[in-house]
Amino acid sequence: MPEARETAVYTHGHHESVLRSHTWRTAENSAAYLLGVLEPRMRILDIGCGPGTITADLAGLVPDGHVTGLDREPAILERARAVAGERGLTNTDFAVGDVHALDFPDDTFCVVHAHQVLQHVGDPVGALREMRRVTRPGGFVAVRDSDYAAMTWYPPSPGMDDWLDLYRRVARANGGEPDAGRRLKSWALAAGFTDVTATSATWTFSTAGERAWWSGLWADRTVASAYAEQAVDGGHATRRRLREVAGAWREWGERDDGWFSVLHGEILCRKEV
């Protein structure tokens, strides 16, 4: 197996405000571009599975197959196992692992999936090579990542402009690439894929409930998560500035005309036969 290991720091961590977002994700709202190629007997690897809601959805869509959820953090895998157990799934398992050095033989999986992973890794092209290695000929590597510079909102907010600038600086200092969505196709080609379908999709938050949820989790994340600690420890912001940015999020969330869109890049790469 390759000896490469992750060198980037995961910007978000696993604070409750982060899990509030991650557990909202489903195959429908986060992997729709992949669903059309799934077949009942497929074996799937879900990299960076986190609390396992997408993993469980995928397992339900391949009832005669199997889904392995992989994450770097053992504690979060307990949450994923609990989700699978609550749904009565018997075709899942979970393992600790690193996308840069997957502990699986060549040509193991029909689909290798990663949602919001490559923006956080130190070597996204190397990660895609590893994903390609463990995919069977004719199988698929499916990746979706947001693109922070392409996020947009209304009404204008200088405090949220500061949030975007701050987040991108912290993420890059951690070794990641927050504007990953636009780069996915380029990274896939550099990793050796020749059959790449590149698409995009959005999450949009506009109703009162959506605004309250989205603004609340980002306000909390800005002052209380691993990201907040990294922002302060890295000299990117003071605690006072973080509180001001969190306040800007909450002010936006209370606006009846508030609207926020998150752009995602998506790639579906077929491994040559």
mmCIF file of N, CA and C in Angstrom, residues 71-190:
data_model
loop_
_atom_site.group_PDB
_atom_site.id
_atom_site.type_symbol
_atom_site.label_atom_id
_atom_site.label_comp_id
_atom_site.label_asym_id
_atom_site.label_seq_id
_atom_site.Cartn_x
_atom_site.Cartn_y
_atom_site.Cartn_z
ATOM 1 N N ASP A 71 -13.530 7.043 7.640
ATOM 2 C CA ASP A 71 -13.259 8.366 8.176
ATOM 3 C C ASP A 71 -11.970 8.314 8.989
ATOM 4 N N ARG A 72 -11.342 9.476 9.146
ATOM 5 C CA ARG A 72 -10.098 9.546 9.919
ATOM 6 C C ARG A 72 -10.347 9.524 11.414
ATOM 7 N N GLU A 73 -11.554 9.894 11.848
ATOM 8 C CA GLU A 73 -11.847 10.051 13.266
ATOM 9 C C GLU A 73 -12.657 8.867 13.797
ATOM 10 N N PRO A 74 -12.071 8.046 14.677
ATOM 11 C CA PRO A 74 -12.811 6.890 15.205
ATOM 12 C C PRO A 74 -14.113 7.272 15.909
ATOM 13 N N ALA A 75 -14.114 8.388 16.639
ATOM 14 C CA ALA A 75 -15.309 8.745 17.410
ATOM 15 C C ALA A 75 -16.505 9.013 16.515
ATOM 16 N N ILE A 76 -16.283 9.661 15.367
ATOM 17 C CA ILE A 76 -17.405 9.981 14.491
ATOM 18 C C ILE A 76 -17.981 8.718 13.861
ATOM 19 N N LEU A 77 -17.159 7.677 13.740
ATOM 20 C CA LEU A 77 -17.653 6.429 13.169
ATOM 21 C C LEU A 77 -18.661 5.748 14.097
ATOM 22 N N GLU A 78 -18.580 6.024 15.395
ATOM 23 C CA GLU A 78 -19.587 5.479 16.305
ATOM 24 C C GLU A 78 -20.949 6.078 15.989
ATOM 25 N N ARG A 79 -20.968 7.366 15.638
ATOM 26 C CA ARG A 79 -22.224 7.996 15.216
ATOM 27 C C ARG A 79 -22.739 7.343 13.941
ATOM 28 N N ALA A 80 -21.839 7.078 13.007
ATOM 29 C CA ALA A 80 -22.237 6.471 11.742
ATOM 30 C C ALA A 80 -22.801 5.061 11.961
ATOM 31 N N ARG A 81 -22.158 4.304 12.823
ATOM 32 C CA ARG A 81 -22.660 2.954 13.118
ATOM 33 C C ARG A 81 -24.046 3.024 13.748
ATOM 34 N N ALA A 82 -24.252 4.029 14.600
ATOM 35 C CA ALA A 82 -25.563 4.179 15.235
ATOM 36 C C ALA A 82 -26.639 4.506 14.212
ATOM 37 N N VAL A 83 -26.321 5.361 13.241
ATOM 38 C CA VAL A 83 -27.284 5.688 12.189
ATOM 39 C C VAL A 83 -27.654 4.436 11.398
ATOM 40 N N ALA A 84 -26.645 3.651 11.021
ATOM 41 C CA ALA A 84 -26.907 2.415 10.275
ATOM 42 C C ALA A 84 -27.746 1.450 11.100
ATOM 43 N N GLY A 85 -27.439 1.371 12.391
ATOM 44 C CA GLY A 85 -28.209 0.482 13.261
ATOM 45 C C GLY A 85 -29.645 0.921 13.411
ATOM 46 N N GLU A 86 -29.868 2.231 13.551
ATOM 47 C CA GLU A 86 -31.225 2.755 13.687
ATOM 48 C C GLU A 86 -32.071 2.458 12.452
ATOM 49 N N ARG A 87 -31.416 2.382 11.292
ATOM 50 C CA ARG A 87 -32.153 2.108 10.052
ATOM 51 C C ARG A 87 -32.246 0.609 9.764
ATOM 52 N N GLY A 88 -31.656 -0.204 10.610
ATOM 53 C CA GLY A 88 -31.731 -1.642 10.420
ATOM 54 C C GLY A 88 -30.903 -2.148 9.253
ATOM 55 N N LEU A 89 -29.857 -1.425 8.905
ATOM 56 C CA LEU A 89 -29.026 -1.823 7.759
ATOM 57 C C LEU A 89 -28.058 -2.939 8.150
ATOM 58 N N THR A 90 -27.943 -3.924 7.297
ATOM 59 C CA THR A 90 -27.015 -5.027 7.539
ATOM 60 C C THR A 90 -25.919 -5.096 6.482
ATOM 61 N N ASN A 91 -25.918 -4.146 5.557
ATOM 62 C CA ASN A 91 -24.946 -4.179 4.463
ATOM 63 C C ASN A 91 -23.968 -3.007 4.545
ATOM 64 N N THR A 92 -23.596 -2.622 5.779
ATOM 65 C CA THR A 92 -22.612 -1.564 5.972
ATOM 66 C C THR A 92 -21.530 -2.013 6.936
ATOM 67 N N ASP A 93 -20.352 -1.445 6.792
ATOM 68 C CA ASP A 93 -19.324 -1.525 7.816
ATOM 69 C C ASP A 93 -18.540 -0.221 7.785
ATOM 70 N N PHE A 94 -17.749 0.034 8.828
ATOM 71 C CA PHE A 94 -17.064 1.307 8.968
ATOM 72 C C PHE A 94 -15.638 1.068 9.413
ATOM 73 N N ALA A 95 -14.733 1.913 8.911
ATOM 74 C CA ALA A 95 -13.319 1.738 9.206
ATOM 75 C C ALA A 95 -12.619 3.083 9.273
ATOM 76 N N VAL A 96 -11.567 3.147 10.084
ATOM 77 C CA VAL A 96 -10.708 4.325 10.133
ATOM 78 C C VAL A 96 -9.714 4.239 8.987
ATOM 79 N N GLY A 97 -9.506 5.350 8.280
ATOM 80 C CA GLY A 97 -8.566 5.317 7.167
ATOM 81 C C GLY A 97 -8.240 6.690 6.640
ATOM 82 N N ASP A 98 -7.274 6.736 5.742
ATOM 83 C CA ASP A 98 -6.758 7.967 5.147
ATOM 84 C C ASP A 98 -6.861 7.842 3.636
ATOM 85 N N VAL A 99 -7.503 8.805 2.992
ATOM 86 C CA VAL A 99 -7.718 8.756 1.549
ATOM 87 C C VAL A 99 -6.405 8.738 0.774
ATOM 88 N N HIS A 100 -5.327 9.220 1.363
ATOM 89 C CA HIS A 100 -4.046 9.209 0.665
ATOM 90 C C HIS A 100 -3.395 7.828 0.654
ATOM 91 N N ALA A 101 -3.874 6.929 1.492
ATOM 92 C CA ALA A 101 -3.286 5.582 1.587
ATOM 93 C C ALA A 101 -4.386 4.612 1.999
ATOM 94 N N LEU A 102 -5.240 4.261 1.066
ATOM 95 C CA LEU A 102 -6.388 3.407 1.357
ATOM 96 C C LEU A 102 -5.945 1.970 1.578
ATOM 97 N N ASP A 103 -6.431 1.390 2.635
ATOM 98 C CA ASP A 103 -6.013 0.036 3.015
ATOM 99 C C ASP A 103 -6.926 -1.006 2.372
ATOM 100 N N PHE A 104 -7.015 -0.946 1.041
ATOM 101 C CA PHE A 104 -7.821 -1.893 0.273
ATOM 102 C C PHE A 104 -7.025 -2.297 -0.960
ATOM 103 N N PRO A 105 -7.227 -3.518 -1.450
ATOM 104 C CA PRO A 105 -6.536 -3.949 -2.665
ATOM 105 C C PRO A 105 -7.003 -3.165 -3.887
ATOM 106 N N ASP A 106 -6.225 -3.223 -4.948
ATOM 107 C CA ASP A 106 -6.626 -2.641 -6.222
ATOM 108 C C ASP A 106 -7.970 -3.236 -6.658
ATOM 109 N N ASP A 107 -8.749 -2.438 -7.371
ATOM 110 C CA ASP A 107 -9.959 -2.921 -8.058
ATOM 111 C C ASP A 107 -10.974 -3.561 -7.098
ATOM 112 N N THR A 108 -11.203 -2.936 -5.953
ATOM 113 C CA THR A 108 -12.088 -3.513 -4.936
ATOM 114 C C THR A 108 -13.537 -3.054 -5.066
ATOM 115 N N PHE A 109 -13.773 -1.785 -5.364
ATOM 116 C CA PHE A 109 -15.110 -1.197 -5.256
ATOM 117 C C PHE A 109 -15.696 -0.833 -6.619
ATOM 118 N N CYS A 110 -17.022 -0.926 -6.694
ATOM 119 C CA CYS A 110 -17.728 -0.475 -7.899
ATOM 120 C C CYS A 110 -17.821 1.048 -7.936
ATOM 121 N N VAL A 111 -17.969 1.660 -6.760
ATOM 122 C CA VAL A 111 -18.068 3.116 -6.635
ATOM 123 C C VAL A 111 -17.240 3.558 -5.435
ATOM 124 N N VAL A 112 -16.449 4.599 -5.630
ATOM 125 C CA VAL A 112 -15.758 5.256 -4.520
ATOM 126 C C VAL A 112 -16.265 6.695 -4.479
ATOM 127 N N HIS A 113 -16.849 7.060 -3.350
ATOM 128 C CA HIS A 113 -17.547 8.340 -3.217
ATOM 129 C C HIS A 113 -16.893 9.190 -2.134
ATOM 130 N N ALA A 114 -16.826 10.503 -2.369
ATOM 131 C CA ALA A 114 -16.315 11.431 -1.355
ATOM 132 C C ALA A 114 -17.077 12.743 -1.452
ATOM 133 N N HIS A 115 -17.699 13.126 -0.375
ATOM 134 C CA HIS A 115 -18.460 14.379 -0.330
ATOM 135 C C HIS A 115 -17.787 15.358 0.623
ATOM 136 N N GLN A 116 -17.405 16.532 0.103
ATOM 137 C CA GLN A 116 -16.757 17.588 0.888
ATOM 138 C C GLN A 116 -15.483 17.072 1.559
ATOM 139 N N VAL A 117 -14.674 16.351 0.800
ATOM 140 C CA VAL A 117 -13.434 15.785 1.323
ATOM 141 C C VAL A 117 -12.208 16.438 0.702
ATOM 142 N N LEU A 118 -12.168 16.533 -0.625
ATOM 143 C CA LEU A 118 -10.931 16.965 -1.282
ATOM 144 C C LEU A 118 -10.552 18.388 -0.940
ATOM 145 N N GLN A 119 -11.498 19.217 -0.534
ATOM 146 C CA GLN A 119 -11.149 20.586 -0.133
ATOM 147 C C GLN A 119 -10.312 20.609 1.142
ATOM 148 N N HIS A 120 -10.314 19.505 1.876
ATOM 149 C CA HIS A 120 -9.623 19.462 3.162
ATOM 150 C C HIS A 120 -8.334 18.653 3.145
ATOM 151 N N VAL A 121 -7.941 18.083 2.018
ATOM 152 C CA VAL A 121 -6.774 17.192 2.012
ATOM 153 C C VAL A 121 -5.546 17.907 1.464
ATOM 154 N N GLY A 122 -4.381 17.381 1.847
ATOM 155 C CA GLY A 122 -3.133 18.004 1.434
ATOM 156 C C GLY A 122 -2.752 17.731 -0.004
ATOM 157 N N ASP A 123 -3.197 16.606 -0.556
ATOM 158 C CA ASP A 123 -2.825 16.227 -1.919
ATOM 159 C C ASP A 123 -4.055 15.671 -2.628
ATOM 160 N N PRO A 124 -4.924 16.534 -3.147
ATOM 161 C CA PRO A 124 -6.162 16.045 -3.767
ATOM 162 C C PRO A 124 -5.922 15.171 -4.991
ATOM 163 N N VAL A 125 -4.889 15.465 -5.781
ATOM 164 C CA VAL A 125 -4.605 14.627 -6.950
ATOM 165 C C VAL A 125 -4.159 13.241 -6.498
ATOM 166 N N GLY A 126 -3.297 13.186 -5.489
ATOM 167 C CA GLY A 126 -2.885 11.891 -4.944
ATOM 168 C C GLY A 126 -4.055 11.126 -4.362
ATOM 169 N N ALA A 127 -4.959 11.834 -3.706
ATOM 170 C CA ALA A 127 -6.154 11.186 -3.156
ATOM 171 C C ALA A 127 -7.001 10.586 -4.269
ATOM 172 N N LEU A 128 -7.164 11.318 -5.356
ATOM 173 C CA LEU A 128 -7.938 10.793 -6.483
ATOM 174 C C LEU A 128 -7.252 9.597 -7.127
ATOM 175 N N ARG A 129 -5.929 9.587 -7.155
ATOM 176 C CA ARG A 129 -5.219 8.411 -7.683
ATOM 177 C C ARG A 129 -5.503 7.186 -6.818
ATOM 178 N N GLU A 130 -5.512 7.383 -5.497
ATOM 179 C CA GLU A 130 -5.825 6.275 -4.606
ATOM 180 C C GLU A 130 -7.262 5.809 -4.786
ATOM 181 N N MET A 131 -8.184 6.742 -4.928
ATOM 182 C CA MET A 131 -9.573 6.373 -5.159
ATOM 183 C C MET A 131 -9.706 5.595 -6.459
ATOM 184 N N ARG A 132 -8.985 6.030 -7.464
ATOM 185 C CA ARG A 132 -8.996 5.334 -8.756
ATOM 186 C C ARG A 132 -8.409 3.928 -8.629
ATOM 187 N N ARG A 133 -7.344 3.799 -7.850
ATOM 188 C CA ARG A 133 -6.681 2.504 -7.689
ATOM 189 C C ARG A 133 -7.617 1.449 -7.132
ATOM 190 N N VAL A 134 -8.416 1.817 -6.136
ATOM 191 C CA VAL A 134 -9.267 0.812 -5.484
ATOM 192 C C VAL A 134 -10.617 0.641 -6.179
ATOM 193 N N THR A 135 -10.833 1.360 -7.285
ATOM 194 C CA THR A 135 -12.067 1.227 -8.062
ATOM 195 C C THR A 135 -11.897 0.157 -9.132
ATOM 196 N N ARG A 136 -12.918 -0.655 -9.314
ATOM 197 C CA ARG A 136 -12.866 -1.697 -10.337
ATOM 198 C C ARG A 136 -12.907 -1.083 -11.732
ATOM 199 N N PRO A 137 -12.296 -1.723 -12.729
ATOM 200 C CA PRO A 137 -12.441 -1.256 -14.112
ATOM 201 C C PRO A 137 -13.920 -1.155 -14.483
ATOM 202 N N GLY A 138 -14.301 -0.042 -15.068
ATOM 203 C CA GLY A 138 -15.701 0.201 -15.391
ATOM 204 C C GLY A 138 -16.484 0.832 -14.259
ATOM 205 N N GLY A 139 -15.868 0.931 -13.089
ATOM 206 C CA GLY A 139 -16.519 1.537 -11.935
ATOM 207 C C GLY A 139 -16.350 3.045 -11.918
ATOM 208 N N PHE A 140 -16.847 3.669 -10.847
ATOM 209 C CA PHE A 140 -16.925 5.124 -10.794
ATOM 210 C C PHE A 140 -16.280 5.706 -9.544
ATOM 211 N N VAL A 141 -15.615 6.826 -9.726
ATOM 212 C CA VAL A 141 -15.203 7.683 -8.620
ATOM 213 C C VAL A 141 -16.090 8.921 -8.670
ATOM 214 N N ALA A 142 -16.762 9.203 -7.569
ATOM 215 C CA ALA A 142 -17.729 10.304 -7.501
ATOM 216 C C ALA A 142 -17.310 11.269 -6.402
ATOM 217 N N VAL A 143 -17.124 12.541 -6.762
ATOM 218 C CA VAL A 143 -16.631 13.533 -5.809
ATOM 219 C C VAL A 143 -17.453 14.808 -5.930
ATOM 220 N N ARG A 144 -17.798 15.377 -4.782
ATOM 221 C CA ARG A 144 -18.532 16.650 -4.749
ATOM 222 C C ARG A 144 -17.915 17.541 -3.680
ATOM 223 N N ASP A 145 -17.596 18.775 -4.061
ATOM 224 C CA ASP A 145 -17.022 19.726 -3.112
ATOM 225 C C ASP A 145 -17.604 21.107 -3.339
ATOM 226 N N SER A 146 -17.814 21.827 -2.249
ATOM 227 C CA SER A 146 -18.263 23.208 -2.363
ATOM 228 C C SER A 146 -17.116 24.096 -2.836
ATOM 229 N N ASP A 147 -17.473 25.306 -3.233
ATOM 230 C CA ASP A 147 -16.510 26.292 -3.726
ATOM 231 C C ASP A 147 -16.804 27.597 -3.003
ATOM 232 N N TYR A 148 -15.982 27.911 -2.008
ATOM 233 C CA TYR A 148 -16.299 29.038 -1.129
ATOM 234 C C TYR A 148 -16.321 30.370 -1.865
ATOM 235 N N ALA A 149 -15.389 30.593 -2.766
ATOM 236 C CA ALA A 149 -15.353 31.876 -3.477
ATOM 237 C C ALA A 149 -16.594 32.079 -4.331
ATOM 238 N N ALA A 150 -17.278 30.993 -4.685
ATOM 239 C CA ALA A 150 -18.482 31.077 -5.504
ATOM 240 C C ALA A 150 -19.753 31.171 -4.666
ATOM 241 N N MET A 151 -19.637 31.080 -3.341
ATOM 242 C CA MET A 151 -20.815 31.257 -2.502
ATOM 243 C C MET A 151 -21.287 32.708 -2.606
ATOM 244 N N THR A 152 -22.587 32.899 -2.587
ATOM 245 C CA THR A 152 -23.117 34.249 -2.726
ATOM 246 C C THR A 152 -24.367 34.399 -1.889
ATOM 247 N N TRP A 153 -24.643 35.640 -1.488
ATOM 248 C CA TRP A 153 -25.781 35.878 -0.609
ATOM 249 C C TRP A 153 -26.325 37.285 -0.811
ATOM 250 N N TYR A 154 -27.517 37.473 -0.262
ATOM 251 C CA TYR A 154 -28.171 38.772 -0.260
ATOM 252 C C TYR A 154 -28.937 38.883 1.054
ATOM 253 N N PRO A 155 -28.992 40.059 1.644
ATOM 254 C CA PRO A 155 -28.392 41.326 1.217
ATOM 255 C C PRO A 155 -26.900 41.381 1.519
ATOM 256 N N PRO A 156 -26.198 42.360 0.942
ATOM 257 C CA PRO A 156 -24.768 42.491 1.212
ATOM 258 C C PRO A 156 -24.503 42.650 2.709
ATOM 259 N N SER A 157 -23.365 42.119 3.150
ATOM 260 C CA SER A 157 -23.004 42.181 4.561
ATOM 261 C C SER A 157 -21.490 42.247 4.687
ATOM 262 N N PRO A 158 -20.937 43.371 5.093
ATOM 263 C CA PRO A 158 -19.481 43.448 5.282
ATOM 264 C C PRO A 158 -18.966 42.394 6.262
ATOM 265 N N GLY A 159 -19.766 42.089 7.299
ATOM 266 C CA GLY A 159 -19.343 41.074 8.253
ATOM 267 C C GLY A 159 -19.243 39.701 7.631
ATOM 268 N N MET A 160 -20.156 39.366 6.730
ATOM 269 C CA MET A 160 -20.080 38.071 6.057
ATOM 270 C C MET A 160 -18.993 38.063 4.991
ATOM 271 N N ASP A 161 -18.706 39.227 4.392
ATOM 272 C CA ASP A 161 -17.527 39.316 3.519
ATOM 273 C C ASP A 161 -16.283 38.968 4.325
ATOM 274 N N ASP A 162 -16.203 39.486 5.547
ATOM 275 C CA ASP A 162 -15.061 39.171 6.414
ATOM 276 C C ASP A 162 -15.021 37.680 6.730
ATOM 277 N N TRP A 163 -16.211 37.085 6.968
ATOM 278 C CA TRP A 163 -16.263 35.636 7.227
ATOM 279 C C TRP A 163 -15.650 34.855 6.074
ATOM 280 N N LEU A 164 -16.039 35.186 4.844
ATOM 281 C CA LEU A 164 -15.549 34.437 3.697
ATOM 282 C C LEU A 164 -14.036 34.583 3.558
ATOM 283 N N ASP A 165 -13.541 35.800 3.698
ATOM 284 C CA ASP A 165 -12.097 36.023 3.613
ATOM 285 C C ASP A 165 -11.363 35.259 4.710
ATOM 286 N N LEU A 166 -11.892 35.305 5.916
ATOM 287 C CA LEU A 166 -11.264 34.622 7.049
ATOM 288 C C LEU A 166 -11.266 33.112 6.847
ATOM 289 N N TYR A 167 -12.419 32.560 6.464
ATOM 290 C CA TYR A 167 -12.491 31.107 6.297
ATOM 291 C C TYR A 167 -11.487 30.631 5.258
ATOM 292 N N ARG A 168 -11.409 31.314 4.141
ATOM 293 C CA ARG A 168 -10.496 30.886 3.076
ATOM 294 C C ARG A 168 -9.045 30.954 3.538
ATOM 295 N N ARG A 169 -8.701 31.980 4.320
ATOM 296 C CA ARG A 169 -7.331 32.084 4.824
ATOM 297 C C ARG A 169 -7.011 30.966 5.807
ATOM 298 N N VAL A 170 -7.944 30.663 6.704
ATOM 299 C CA VAL A 170 -7.715 29.591 7.675
ATOM 300 C C VAL A 170 -7.604 28.245 6.976
ATOM 301 N N ALA A 171 -8.498 27.975 6.039
ATOM 302 C CA ALA A 171 -8.483 26.690 5.330
ATOM 303 C C ALA A 171 -7.168 26.497 4.576
ATOM 304 N N ARG A 172 -6.684 27.534 3.933
ATOM 305 C CA ARG A 172 -5.427 27.404 3.182
ATOM 306 C C ARG A 172 -4.230 27.265 4.122
ATOM 307 N N ALA A 173 -4.284 27.951 5.254
ATOM 308 C CA ALA A 173 -3.210 27.789 6.236
ATOM 309 C C ALA A 173 -3.175 26.360 6.770
ATOM 310 N N ASN A 174 -4.327 25.702 6.777
ATOM 311 C CA ASN A 174 -4.412 24.305 7.218
ATOM 312 C C ASN A 174 -3.975 23.313 6.148
ATOM 313 N N GLY A 175 -3.666 23.806 4.947
ATOM 314 C CA GLY A 175 -3.214 22.922 3.880
ATOM 315 C C GLY A 175 -4.289 22.503 2.917
ATOM 316 N N GLY A 176 -5.501 23.054 3.049
ATOM 317 C CA GLY A 176 -6.603 22.689 2.161
ATOM 318 C C GLY A 176 -6.818 23.713 1.064
ATOM 319 N N GLU A 177 -7.860 23.475 0.254
ATOM 320 C CA GLU A 177 -8.223 24.376 -0.844
ATOM 321 C C GLU A 177 -9.727 24.618 -0.782
ATOM 322 N N PRO A 178 -10.148 25.763 -0.174
ATOM 323 C CA PRO A 178 -11.579 25.996 0.012
ATOM 324 C C PRO A 178 -12.356 26.191 -1.282
ATOM 325 N N ASP A 179 -11.670 26.568 -2.366
ATOM 326 C CA ASP A 179 -12.349 26.733 -3.656
ATOM 327 C C ASP A 179 -12.163 25.474 -4.502
ATOM 328 N N ALA A 180 -12.407 24.333 -3.887
ATOM 329 C CA ALA A 180 -12.139 23.047 -4.534
ATOM 330 C C ALA A 180 -13.104 22.747 -5.670
ATOM 331 N N GLY A 181 -14.354 23.184 -5.552
ATOM 332 C CA GLY A 181 -15.372 22.788 -6.528
ATOM 333 C C GLY A 181 -14.965 23.035 -7.958
ATOM 334 N N ARG A 182 -14.387 24.181 -8.236
ATOM 335 C CA ARG A 182 -14.001 24.542 -9.601
ATOM 336 C C ARG A 182 -12.779 23.765 -10.087
ATOM 337 N N ARG A 183 -12.058 23.147 -9.162
ATOM 338 C CA ARG A 183 -10.812 22.467 -9.505
ATOM 339 C C ARG A 183 -10.960 20.959 -9.695
ATOM 340 N N LEU A 184 -12.123 20.406 -9.396
ATOM 341 C CA LEU A 184 -12.266 18.946 -9.378
ATOM 342 C C LEU A 184 -11.934 18.307 -10.715
ATOM 343 N N LYS A 185 -12.445 18.869 -11.797
ATOM 344 C CA LYS A 185 -12.168 18.267 -13.102
ATOM 345 C C LYS A 185 -10.671 18.290 -13.404
ATOM 346 N N SER A 186 -10.017 19.405 -13.127
ATOM 347 C CA SER A 186 -8.579 19.504 -13.356
ATOM 348 C C SER A 186 -7.827 18.473 -12.540
ATOM 349 N N TRP A 187 -8.201 18.325 -11.264
ATOM 350 C CA TRP A 187 -7.538 17.335 -10.421
ATOM 351 C C TRP A 187 -7.767 15.925 -10.942
ATOM 352 N N ALA A 188 -8.966 15.622 -11.413
ATOM 353 C CA ALA A 188 -9.263 14.284 -11.923
ATOM 354 C C ALA A 188 -8.418 13.964 -13.149
ATOM 355 N N LEU A 189 -8.291 14.918 -14.048
ATOM 356 C CA LEU A 189 -7.463 14.692 -15.232
ATOM 357 C C LEU A 189 -6.003 14.483 -14.840
ATOM 358 N N ALA A 190 -5.530 15.252 -13.872
ATOM 359 C CA ALA A 190 -4.150 15.100 -13.412
ATOM 360 C C ALA A 190 -3.937 13.750 -12.740
#
